[in-house]
Coordinates of C-alpha atoms and ligand atoms in Angstrom, one line a residue:
M1 CA -82.9 26.9 17.2
S2 CA -80.4 29.7 17.9
I3 CA -80.9 33.2 16.8
V4 CA -77.0 33.5 16.3
R5 CA -76.1 32.2 13.0
A6 CA -72.8 30.2 12.5
G7 CA -69.8 32.6 12.0
G8 CA -71.0 35.1 14.5
P9 CA -73.5 37.8 14.3
T10 CA -73.6 40.2 11.3
P11 CA -72.3 43.7 12.1
L12 CA -74.9 46.2 13.1
P13 CA -75.5 48.8 10.4
Q14 CA -73.7 52.2 11.1
P15 CA -76.2 55.0 12.0
A16 CA -76.8 57.4 9.2
R17 CA -76.4 60.5 11.3
R18 CA -74.1 61.7 14.1
P19 CA -75.6 64.0 16.8
L20 CA -73.2 66.7 18.0
K21 CA -73.8 69.8 20.2
I22 CA -73.3 73.3 19.3
F23 CA -74.0 76.8 20.6
A24 CA -77.1 77.7 18.4
F25 CA -75.8 81.2 17.7
D26 CA -72.7 82.0 19.8
P27 CA -71.6 81.8 23.6
M28 CA -73.0 85.3 24.2
L29 CA -76.6 84.1 23.5
G30 CA -75.7 80.6 24.4
R31 CA -75.3 80.9 28.1
A32 CA -79.0 80.3 28.4
A33 CA -79.6 76.6 28.3
R34 CA -81.9 76.9 25.4
N35 CA -79.1 78.0 23.1
R36 CA -77.0 74.9 23.6
I37 CA -78.5 72.6 20.9
S38 CA -77.8 69.3 19.3
I39 CA -77.7 69.1 15.5
D40 CA -76.9 65.9 13.5
V41 CA -74.6 65.6 10.5
P42 CA -74.0 62.7 8.1
N43 CA -72.0 59.9 9.7
E44 CA -68.7 59.5 8.1
P45 CA -65.6 57.8 9.1
L46 CA -63.6 60.2 11.2
A47 CA -60.0 60.4 12.4
P48 CA -59.2 62.6 15.4
G49 CA -59.3 66.2 14.4
P50 CA -61.9 65.7 13.3
I51 CA -60.7 64.8 9.9
G52 CA -63.4 63.5 7.5
S53 CA -63.6 63.2 3.7
R54 CA -64.4 67.0 3.1
I55 CA -63.4 68.7 6.3
E56 CA -60.2 68.5 8.2
V57 CA -59.8 70.4 11.5
V58 CA -56.2 71.5 12.3
D59 CA -55.9 73.2 15.6
Y60 CA -52.7 75.0 15.2
D61 CA -52.4 78.5 16.6
A62 CA -49.8 80.5 14.6
S63 CA -49.9 83.6 16.9
N64 CA -48.8 81.5 19.9
R65 CA -47.1 78.6 18.0
L66 CA -49.4 76.1 19.8
R67 CA -51.1 72.9 18.7
Y68 CA -54.2 71.8 20.7
P69 CA -54.8 68.0 20.9
P70 CA -57.4 66.9 18.4
V71 CA -60.8 65.7 19.5
D72 CA -61.7 62.1 18.9
L73 CA -65.5 62.2 18.2
N74 CA -65.6 58.4 18.2
D75 CA -64.3 58.3 21.8
P76 CA -67.2 56.5 23.7
A77 CA -67.2 59.2 26.2
V78 CA -68.2 61.6 23.4
L79 CA -70.3 59.2 21.5
M80 CA -72.5 58.2 24.5
A81 CA -73.1 62.0 25.4
G82 CA -74.1 62.9 21.7
G83 CA -70.9 65.0 21.5
I84 CA -69.0 67.3 23.9
D85 CA -71.1 69.8 25.8
P86 CA -70.8 73.4 24.6
M87 CA -67.9 74.9 26.7
E88 CA -66.0 78.1 25.9
A89 CA -62.8 76.9 27.6
E90 CA -62.6 73.5 25.9
P91 CA -60.7 73.4 22.5
R92 CA -62.0 70.1 21.7
F93 CA -65.5 71.4 21.8
H94 CA -64.5 74.2 19.5
Q95 CA -63.1 71.6 17.1
Q96 CA -66.4 69.8 17.3
M97 CA -68.5 72.8 16.6
V98 CA -66.6 74.0 13.5
Y99 CA -66.8 70.5 12.2
A100 CA -70.5 70.2 12.8
V101 CA -71.6 73.5 11.5
A102 CA -69.3 73.3 8.4
S103 CA -70.7 69.8 7.7
R104 CA -74.2 71.2 7.8
V105 CA -73.3 73.6 5.1
V106 CA -71.8 71.0 2.9
E107 CA -75.0 68.9 3.4
N108 CA -77.1 71.8 2.4
F109 CA -75.2 72.4 -0.8
E110 CA -75.2 68.6 -1.7
R111 CA -78.9 68.4 -1.1
A112 CA -79.6 71.5 -3.2
L113 CA -77.3 70.5 -6.1
G114 CA -78.2 66.9 -6.1
R115 CA -74.6 65.6 -6.2
R116 CA -71.9 64.6 -3.9
W117 CA -69.5 67.5 -2.9
A118 CA -65.7 67.3 -3.3
F119 CA -63.3 70.1 -2.9
R120 CA -60.6 70.6 -5.6
G121 CA -58.1 67.8 -5.8
D122 CA -60.5 65.9 -3.6
R123 CA -58.6 67.0 -0.6
P124 CA -60.6 68.1 2.4
L125 CA -60.8 71.7 3.3
R126 CA -58.7 72.7 6.4
I127 CA -60.3 74.6 9.2
Y128 CA -58.1 76.3 11.8
P129 CA -60.4 77.2 14.7
H130 CA -57.6 79.1 16.5
A131 CA -55.5 80.3 13.6
F132 CA -54.4 83.7 15.0
E133 CA -55.1 86.5 17.5
G134 CA -57.3 89.2 15.8
R135 CA -60.9 90.4 15.2
N136 CA -61.1 88.5 12.0
A137 CA -62.0 85.2 10.3
F138 CA -61.8 84.4 6.7
Y139 CA -61.5 81.8 4.0
H140 CA -58.1 81.7 2.3
S141 CA -58.4 80.5 -1.4
G142 CA -54.7 79.8 -1.8
L143 CA -54.5 77.7 1.3
K144 CA -58.0 76.2 0.8
A145 CA -58.6 76.8 4.4
L146 CA -60.9 78.6 6.9
L147 CA -58.9 80.7 9.3
F148 CA -60.6 81.8 12.6
G149 CA -59.3 84.5 15.0
Y150 CA -59.8 85.1 18.6
F151 CA -59.5 88.4 20.5
Q152 CA -60.3 90.2 23.8
A153 CA -63.9 91.9 23.9
D154 CA -63.8 95.6 23.8
L155 CA -62.8 97.0 27.1
D156 CA -65.1 100.0 27.1
D157 CA -68.3 98.9 25.3
P158 CA -68.6 95.0 25.0
G159 CA -72.3 94.7 25.2
P160 CA -73.4 91.6 27.2
N161 CA -69.9 90.2 27.0
I162 CA -67.4 90.9 29.8
P163 CA -64.9 93.6 29.1
G164 CA -61.6 91.9 27.9
Q165 CA -63.2 88.4 27.8
T166 CA -61.7 86.2 25.1
I167 CA -64.1 86.0 22.1
Y168 CA -63.6 83.0 19.8
T169 CA -64.9 83.5 16.3
C170 CA -65.0 79.7 15.7
L171 CA -67.7 79.5 18.4
S172 CA -70.2 81.5 16.3
H173 CA -72.5 79.4 14.1
D174 CA -72.9 82.3 11.7
I175 CA -69.1 83.0 11.3
I176 CA -68.5 79.4 10.6
A177 CA -71.4 79.0 8.1
H178 CA -70.4 82.4 6.5
E179 CA -66.8 81.4 6.0
M180 CA -67.8 78.0 4.9
S181 CA -70.2 79.5 2.3
H182 CA -67.2 81.5 0.8
A183 CA -65.4 78.3 0.4
M184 CA -68.3 76.6 -1.3
V185 CA -68.9 79.5 -3.7
D186 CA -65.2 79.5 -4.5
R187 CA -65.3 75.8 -5.2
M188 CA -68.1 76.3 -7.8
R189 CA -67.0 79.6 -9.3
E190 CA -63.3 80.4 -8.5
H191 CA -63.3 83.6 -10.4
F192 CA -66.0 85.2 -8.2
L193 CA -63.4 86.4 -5.7
E194 CA -62.2 88.6 -8.6
P195 CA -63.6 92.2 -8.5
S196 CA -64.5 92.6 -12.1
N197 CA -67.6 94.6 -11.3
P198 CA -69.0 96.0 -8.0
D199 CA -71.4 93.0 -7.5
T200 CA -69.0 90.0 -7.5
L201 CA -67.4 90.3 -4.0
A202 CA -70.7 91.8 -2.7
F203 CA -72.5 88.6 -3.9
H204 CA -69.8 86.4 -2.1
E205 CA -70.5 88.4 1.2
G206 CA -74.3 88.5 0.8
F207 CA -74.6 84.9 -0.3
A208 CA -72.5 83.8 2.7
D209 CA -74.9 85.8 5.1
I210 CA -77.9 84.2 3.5
I211 CA -76.8 80.8 4.0
A212 CA -75.8 81.4 7.7
I213 CA -79.1 83.1 8.7
L214 CA -81.3 80.7 6.8
Q215 CA -79.6 77.8 8.7
H216 CA -81.0 79.2 11.9
F217 CA -84.5 78.0 10.9
S218 CA -83.4 74.5 11.2
F219 CA -83.0 75.2 15.1
T220 CA -86.4 73.6 15.8
G221 CA -86.8 74.5 19.4
I222 CA -85.7 78.1 19.0
L223 CA -87.9 78.5 16.0
R224 CA -90.9 77.5 18.0
Q225 CA -90.1 79.7 20.9
T226 CA -89.7 82.6 18.4
I227 CA -92.9 81.9 16.8
T228 CA -94.7 81.6 20.2
A229 CA -93.1 84.9 21.4
Q230 CA -93.8 86.8 18.2
R231 CA -97.2 85.2 17.5
G232 CA -96.1 83.9 14.1
D233 CA -94.6 87.1 12.9
L234 CA -91.1 86.3 11.8
R235 CA -90.2 89.9 10.8
A236 CA -89.3 91.1 14.3
P237 CA -85.6 91.8 15.1
G238 CA -84.0 89.1 17.1
P239 CA -81.3 86.4 17.0
M240 CA -83.1 84.4 14.3
L241 CA -82.5 87.1 11.8
E242 CA -79.2 88.6 13.0
L243 CA -75.6 87.6 12.0
A244 CA -72.8 87.3 14.5
S245 CA -74.3 89.0 17.6
E246 CA -71.3 88.3 20.0
F247 CA -68.7 89.6 17.4
G248 CA -70.9 92.7 16.8
Y249 CA -71.2 93.6 20.5
A250 CA -67.6 92.4 21.4
T251 CA -66.2 94.8 18.7
G252 CA -68.2 97.7 20.3
R253 CA -70.9 98.2 17.6
Q254 CA -73.7 97.8 20.2
A255 CA -75.6 95.3 17.8
A256 CA -75.2 92.2 16.0
L257 CA -72.8 92.5 13.0
R258 CA -75.6 92.5 10.3
T259 CA -79.2 91.6 10.1
A260 CA -81.5 90.2 7.3
L261 CA -84.0 92.9 8.0
D262 CA -84.1 96.2 6.0
P263 CA -83.0 99.1 8.2
D264 CA -86.1 101.1 9.2
A265 CA -88.2 98.2 8.2
K266 CA -88.6 99.3 4.5
P267 CA -86.5 98.7 1.4
D268 CA -83.7 101.1 0.9
V269 CA -84.1 102.1 -2.9
Q270 CA -80.9 104.0 -3.0
L271 CA -78.2 101.6 -1.3
Y272 CA -77.6 99.5 -4.4
Q273 CA -77.0 102.6 -6.3
T274 CA -74.7 104.2 -3.8
T275 CA -72.7 101.7 -2.0
S276 CA -69.7 99.7 -3.1
E277 CA -68.4 98.3 0.2
P278 CA -68.9 94.5 -0.4
H279 CA -70.6 93.7 2.9
E280 CA -72.9 96.7 2.7
R281 CA -73.8 96.0 -0.9
G282 CA -74.1 92.4 0.0
S283 CA -76.7 93.3 2.5
V284 CA -78.9 94.4 -0.4
L285 CA -79.0 90.9 -1.7
V286 CA -79.7 89.6 1.8
H287 CA -82.6 91.9 2.4
A288 CA -84.1 91.0 -1.0
V289 CA -83.8 87.3 -0.4
F290 CA -85.4 87.5 3.1
D291 CA -88.2 89.9 2.0
A292 CA -89.1 87.2 -0.6
F293 CA -88.8 84.5 2.2
F294 CA -91.2 86.4 4.5
S295 CA -93.8 86.8 1.8
T296 CA -93.6 83.1 0.9
Y297 CA -93.9 82.1 4.5
Q298 CA -96.9 84.5 5.0
A299 CA -98.6 82.8 2.0
R300 CA -97.8 79.3 3.4
I301 CA -99.3 80.0 6.9
A302 CA -102.3 82.0 5.7
D303 CA -104.6 79.0 5.8
L304 CA -103.4 77.8 9.1
L305 CA -104.2 81.1 10.6
R306 CA -107.6 81.2 9.0
I307 CA -108.5 77.6 10.1
S308 CA -107.5 78.5 13.8
G309 CA -109.6 81.6 13.5
D310 CA -106.7 83.8 13.8
G311 CA -106.8 86.1 10.8
T312 CA -103.6 87.8 11.1
A313 CA -100.2 86.5 12.4
A314 CA -99.6 89.3 14.8
S315 CA -102.8 89.1 16.8
D316 CA -102.9 89.9 20.4
H317 CA -103.3 86.5 22.0
E318 CA -101.0 83.6 22.1
L319 CA -101.1 80.9 19.5
H320 CA -102.1 77.4 20.5
P321 CA -99.0 75.2 20.9
D322 CA -100.3 72.8 18.1
L323 CA -100.6 75.9 15.9
V324 CA -97.1 76.9 16.7
G325 CA -95.8 73.5 15.8
R326 CA -97.5 73.7 12.4
V327 CA -96.4 77.2 11.8
A328 CA -92.8 76.4 12.8
E329 CA -92.8 73.5 10.4
E330 CA -93.9 75.9 7.5
A331 CA -91.3 78.3 8.4
A332 CA -88.5 75.7 8.4
K333 CA -89.8 74.3 5.2
T334 CA -89.8 77.7 3.5
A335 CA -86.3 78.5 4.8
Q336 CA -85.1 75.1 3.5
N337 CA -86.7 75.9 0.1
V338 CA -85.2 79.3 -0.2
L339 CA -81.8 77.9 0.7
T340 CA -82.1 75.3 -1.8
M341 CA -83.2 77.8 -4.5
C342 CA -80.4 80.2 -3.7
I343 CA -77.8 77.4 -4.1
R344 CA -79.3 75.6 -6.9
A345 CA -79.2 78.8 -9.1
F346 CA -75.4 78.4 -9.3
E347 CA -75.9 75.8 -12.1
Y348 CA -77.2 78.7 -14.2
L349 CA -74.7 81.4 -13.4
P350 CA -72.2 82.6 -15.9
P351 CA -68.6 81.4 -15.0
V352 CA -67.2 84.9 -14.5
D353 CA -68.1 88.6 -13.9
L354 CA -71.3 87.9 -12.0
T355 CA -73.9 90.7 -11.5
Y356 CA -76.9 90.7 -9.1
G357 CA -79.0 90.8 -12.2
D358 CA -77.5 87.5 -13.4
Y359 CA -78.2 86.0 -10.1
L360 CA -81.8 86.9 -10.3
R361 CA -82.1 85.4 -13.7
A362 CA -80.5 82.2 -12.6
L363 CA -82.7 82.0 -9.5
V364 CA -85.9 82.3 -11.6
T365 CA -84.6 80.1 -14.5
S366 CA -83.3 77.2 -12.2
D367 CA -86.6 77.3 -10.1
F368 CA -88.8 77.4 -13.2
E369 CA -87.0 74.2 -14.4
V370 CA -88.1 72.3 -11.4
V371 CA -91.3 74.1 -10.3
P372 CA -92.8 75.4 -13.5
D373 CA -96.1 76.6 -11.9
D374 CA -95.0 78.4 -8.7
P375 CA -98.2 77.9 -6.7
L376 CA -97.0 80.0 -3.7
E377 CA -95.7 83.0 -6.1
Q378 CA -92.2 82.4 -4.6
R379 CA -90.6 83.6 -7.9
N380 CA -92.8 86.7 -8.2
A381 CA -91.9 87.5 -4.6
L382 CA -88.3 87.3 -5.4
I383 CA -88.6 89.4 -8.6
E384 CA -90.5 92.0 -6.7
A385 CA -88.0 92.2 -3.8
F386 CA -85.2 92.7 -6.3
R387 CA -87.1 95.3 -8.1
V388 CA -87.9 97.4 -5.2
R389 CA -84.2 97.5 -4.3
G390 CA -83.3 98.9 -7.7
I391 CA -81.7 95.6 -8.9
V392 CA -82.6 95.1 -12.6
P393 CA -80.7 92.7 -14.9
H394 CA -78.8 94.4 -17.7
G395 CA -80.4 94.2 -21.2
V396 CA -83.8 92.6 -20.2
S397 CA -87.0 94.3 -21.6
S398 CA -89.1 93.9 -18.5
L399 CA -89.2 92.3 -15.2
A400 CA -91.8 89.9 -16.3
L401 CA -90.9 86.2 -15.8
N402 CA -90.6 85.4 -19.4
A403 CA -88.2 88.3 -20.0
L404 CA -86.0 87.2 -16.9
L405 CA -85.7 83.4 -17.8
W406 CA -82.5 82.8 -19.6
P407 CA -83.4 82.3 -23.4
P408 CA -83.2 78.7 -24.4
R409 CA -80.2 78.2 -26.8
T410 CA -79.1 75.2 -28.7
V411 CA -75.7 74.1 -30.3
S412 CA -75.6 72.1 -33.6
E413 CA -73.8 69.2 -32.1
P414 CA -74.6 67.6 -28.6
L415 CA -71.9 67.4 -26.0
P416 CA -69.3 64.6 -26.8
R417 CA -71.1 61.3 -26.1
Q418 CA -68.4 59.5 -24.3
Q419 CA -67.8 62.3 -21.8
V420 CA -71.6 62.5 -21.1
V421 CA -71.7 58.7 -20.5
D422 CA -68.7 58.7 -18.2
E423 CA -70.0 61.7 -16.2
L424 CA -73.5 60.2 -15.7
Q425 CA -72.0 57.0 -14.5
A426 CA -69.6 58.7 -12.1
G427 CA -72.2 61.0 -10.8
A428 CA -74.6 58.1 -10.0
L429 CA -71.8 56.2 -8.4
A430 CA -70.8 58.9 -6.2
F431 CA -73.9 58.4 -4.2
T432 CA -73.1 54.9 -3.3
P433 CA -71.3 54.6 0.0
T434 CA -68.4 52.5 -1.4
Q435 CA -67.6 55.3 -3.9
A436 CA -68.0 58.2 -1.5
G437 CA -65.1 60.5 -1.8
A438 CA -63.7 58.7 -4.7
G439 CA -62.1 61.0 -7.2
R440 CA -64.0 61.6 -10.4
H441 CA -61.8 62.6 -13.2
W442 CA -63.1 63.7 -16.6
D443 CA -61.0 64.3 -19.6
P444 CA -61.2 68.0 -20.7
K445 CA -59.7 67.4 -24.2
A446 CA -62.9 66.2 -25.8
L447 CA -64.9 68.9 -24.3
N448 CA -62.3 71.5 -25.3
A449 CA -62.3 70.3 -28.8
W450 CA -66.0 70.5 -28.8
A451 CA -66.0 74.0 -27.5
V452 CA -63.4 75.0 -30.2
R453 CA -65.5 73.5 -32.9
H454 CA -68.6 75.6 -31.6
A455 CA -66.9 78.6 -30.4
D456 CA -69.2 81.0 -32.2
E457 CA -72.3 79.3 -31.1
L458 CA -71.0 79.4 -27.5
D459 CA -70.1 83.2 -27.7
L460 CA -66.4 82.2 -27.3
D461 CA -63.5 83.6 -29.2
G462 CA -62.1 80.9 -31.3
G463 CA -58.8 82.9 -31.5
R464 CA -58.1 82.4 -27.7
P465 CA -57.4 79.5 -25.5
I466 CA -60.5 77.9 -24.0
R467 CA -60.3 76.3 -20.5
V468 CA -62.8 73.7 -19.2
Q469 CA -63.5 74.7 -15.8
G470 CA -66.0 72.1 -14.5
F471 CA -68.1 69.4 -15.9
H472 CA -70.7 67.5 -13.8
A473 CA -74.1 65.9 -13.9
L474 CA -76.9 67.0 -11.6
Y475 CA -79.8 65.1 -10.4
R476 CA -83.0 66.6 -9.2
V477 CA -86.5 65.5 -8.5
T478 CA -89.2 67.6 -10.0
R479 CA -92.5 68.3 -8.1
E480 CA -94.1 65.5 -10.3
G481 CA -91.6 63.2 -8.7
Q482 CA -89.6 62.6 -11.9
L483 CA -85.8 62.5 -11.9
R484 CA -84.3 65.2 -13.9
I485 CA -80.7 65.0 -15.0
E486 CA -78.7 67.7 -16.6
L487 CA -75.2 68.3 -17.4
V488 CA -73.4 71.5 -16.8
V489 CA -70.0 72.5 -18.2
Q490 CA -68.2 75.9 -17.8
F491 CA -65.7 77.3 -20.4
I492 CA -63.4 80.2 -19.5
Q493 CA -61.3 82.6 -21.5
T494 CA -58.9 85.1 -20.2
A495 CA -57.4 88.2 -22.0
G496 CA -53.6 88.7 -21.9
D497 CA -51.9 90.2 -18.7
N498 CA -51.3 93.4 -20.6
E499 CA -54.2 93.4 -23.0
F500 CA -56.6 96.4 -22.4
G501 CA -54.1 98.1 -20.1
G502 CA -53.8 95.4 -17.5
L503 CA -56.9 96.5 -15.6
A504 CA -54.9 96.8 -12.3
G505 CA -54.3 93.1 -11.8
V506 CA -57.7 91.5 -12.5
P507 CA -57.6 90.3 -16.1
L508 CA -60.7 90.6 -18.3
R509 CA -62.3 87.1 -18.5
G510 CA -65.0 85.7 -20.5
G511 CA -66.7 82.3 -21.0
C512 CA -69.9 80.5 -20.7
T513 CA -71.9 78.1 -18.7
V514 CA -73.6 75.3 -20.8
V515 CA -76.6 73.5 -19.5
A516 CA -77.5 70.3 -21.4
S517 CA -80.1 67.6 -20.9
S518 CA -78.9 64.1 -20.2
D519 CA -78.5 63.1 -23.9
G520 CA -76.0 66.0 -24.3
E521 CA -78.4 68.3 -26.2
V522 CA -77.6 71.9 -25.2
R523 CA -80.5 73.8 -23.6
Y524 CA -78.8 77.0 -22.3
V525 CA -75.6 79.0 -23.1
I526 CA -75.1 81.6 -20.4
S527 CA -72.3 83.7 -21.6
K528 CA -69.9 86.6 -20.9
P529 CA -68.3 87.3 -24.3
L530 CA -64.8 88.7 -24.5
P531 CA -63.7 91.2 -27.2
K532 CA -62.2 89.1 -30.1
S533 CA -58.4 89.0 -30.1
D534 CA -58.4 89.8 -33.9
G535 CA -60.7 92.8 -33.4
S536 CA -63.5 91.3 -35.3
S537 CA -66.1 91.6 -32.6
S538 CA -69.5 92.5 -34.1
G539 CA -73.2 92.4 -33.5
D540 CA -74.9 92.1 -30.1
R541 CA -72.1 89.9 -28.7
G542 CA -69.4 92.4 -29.8
A543 CA -71.4 95.2 -28.2
E544 CA -71.7 93.2 -25.0
A545 CA -68.0 92.4 -25.0
R546 CA -66.9 96.0 -25.3
A547 CA -69.5 97.3 -22.7
R548 CA -68.0 94.7 -20.2
L549 CA -64.5 95.9 -20.9
E550 CA -65.6 99.6 -20.4
A551 CA -67.5 98.7 -17.2
Q552 CA -64.5 96.9 -15.6
R553 CA -62.3 99.8 -16.6
A554 CA -64.7 102.3 -15.0
F555 CA -64.8 100.1 -11.8
V556 CA -61.1 100.2 -11.5
E557 CA -61.2 104.1 -11.7
E558 CA -64.0 104.3 -9.2
T559 CA -62.2 102.1 -6.6
D560 CA -59.1 104.2 -7.1
L561 CA -61.0 107.2 -5.8
T562 CA -61.5 105.5 -2.4
D563 CA -57.9 104.1 -2.1
A564 CA -55.6 106.1 0.1
R565 CA -52.6 104.3 -1.4
A566 CA -53.8 105.2 -4.9
A567 CA -50.9 107.8 -5.3
F568 CA -49.4 105.0 -7.3
D569 CA -45.7 105.9 -6.5
N570 CA -45.3 102.2 -6.1
A571 CA -45.6 100.7 -9.6
Q572 CA -45.8 97.2 -8.2
Y573 CA -48.8 98.0 -6.1
S574 CA -50.3 100.0 -8.9
A575 CA -50.2 97.1 -11.4
R576 CA -51.9 94.6 -8.9
R577 CA -54.0 97.1 -6.9
M578 CA -57.4 95.6 -7.6
E579 CA -56.2 92.3 -6.3
A580 CA -54.6 93.8 -3.3
R581 CA -57.7 95.6 -2.2
T582 CA -59.9 92.7 -2.3
S583 CA -58.3 89.7 -0.4
L584 CA -60.9 88.4 2.1
A585 CA -58.3 88.6 4.8
R586 CA -58.2 92.3 4.3
L587 CA -61.9 92.8 3.4
H588 CA -63.0 90.8 6.5
R589 CA -61.2 92.7 9.1
G590 CA -63.8 93.6 11.7
L591 CA -66.6 92.6 9.2
L592 CA -66.0 89.0 8.5
Ligands
ZN1 ZN1 -67.2 87.2 4.2

């Protein structure tokens, strides 16, 4: 008997994961061997670039009009070594690293949202690892691309870098993850790049930092070393909690660019009230989320420390290596949980005009839906962390959980049946390998007609056009192990260009996010009402609409005060000045 069947052997299954090497943080910290690590990403068919279904690396340098040859990650020389070794002088390693880290971000979003990710138009996002010469890197929403700069390190004060050495922003894990998160947020909520209030851009920045820093906790070896060195206490300053060290030092700041720790190790109660610079304001969100992360982590390891007879984390003797292993596991799990929670909250965010208060409400509501009992008090930790930093949602009576949960709302007719069935089917198929990347197209007409029929119930203005912005099913498993399917659809309305005085180029927008169960019955309507075009706004919704308009007006006036170009002799600049002030290319200069 032969073990080879007639017709030749069957092909071996493709591995599910592809190992690739990266600098754990960036080359400055990476010169020590321990900071060159291997991560694995989902294995997908790749063309040289690498070009995959969601990410396409294009190595064109516009400053020098140069095209670097693309890496072939399927080359046996690369495959057998588990990816190219980290090398600063090898562009093909740079291409590999941006692909690997960006893929990790996509995977984290897919895992949290329970659905397969696709960028708009089902085209991959482009990544240019050496796009230009400059101390910058940014996501460009028009090009749907990430652009990474490179520059010479500060000549006088480069920190541990060599003066004048070339710094590549595409070799920083944090910068890649941060820029990629901007792209992911923009894919889910395209109007969050519009500064309609001081929190929207700050949210973009803070959220991108949160994802980048939380991803550090998946570097198992480094996490164990950190826990050993710090005896289980994660709150100590160091690379695990810092963002973009090399960039920070190379640009002469004598420190990492930003950190997840509160300055002076205590919450700054004033910062949220006083700062409007998006990165600085974003850091308030980062500090709040990490504060909650630390509390949850401490709660999770308390029993381990007690069992080991080690009452406190920061005791004076070394933790046993077995204990380090278990504590590291809990730290990694907690980080993954918080990451998932932060991303999952998107399904419960309004489509426009986001505030930190909305984000807190979305965080607790989405978490409550999946983990109603909150045994580790993770939600309470979050609420408290926001409260001590002065972040209180508008219009809630207290910060008790029940007051923060979005109130359940129904609509008299379920979502259109055929649309629901089509979407559920498409969503389920998207997880089968043969359908991966296949475009999913839903017809907005039926959803639009439904929204028009129920405009009042959805806090929409029946007198204005309604745009269907996104419709998808999400699949999650509850702690009881049950599959939970929900449908999420966003409707958006936009005031006219000159209505309300134009608002300096950022139109007043309204709309709602509708969350329905799998039978189409509406469960939540999370809305931002617009003043009605016929002037008939009344009641609570009318008051809320007028308050939003006034707040946006006040925000334009406030930013005028800090704009040196606000001597408005240039009418063209004046009319679009809010937009001009807030492009990521401009905001990111030196700050990312
Ligand atoms: Zn940014």
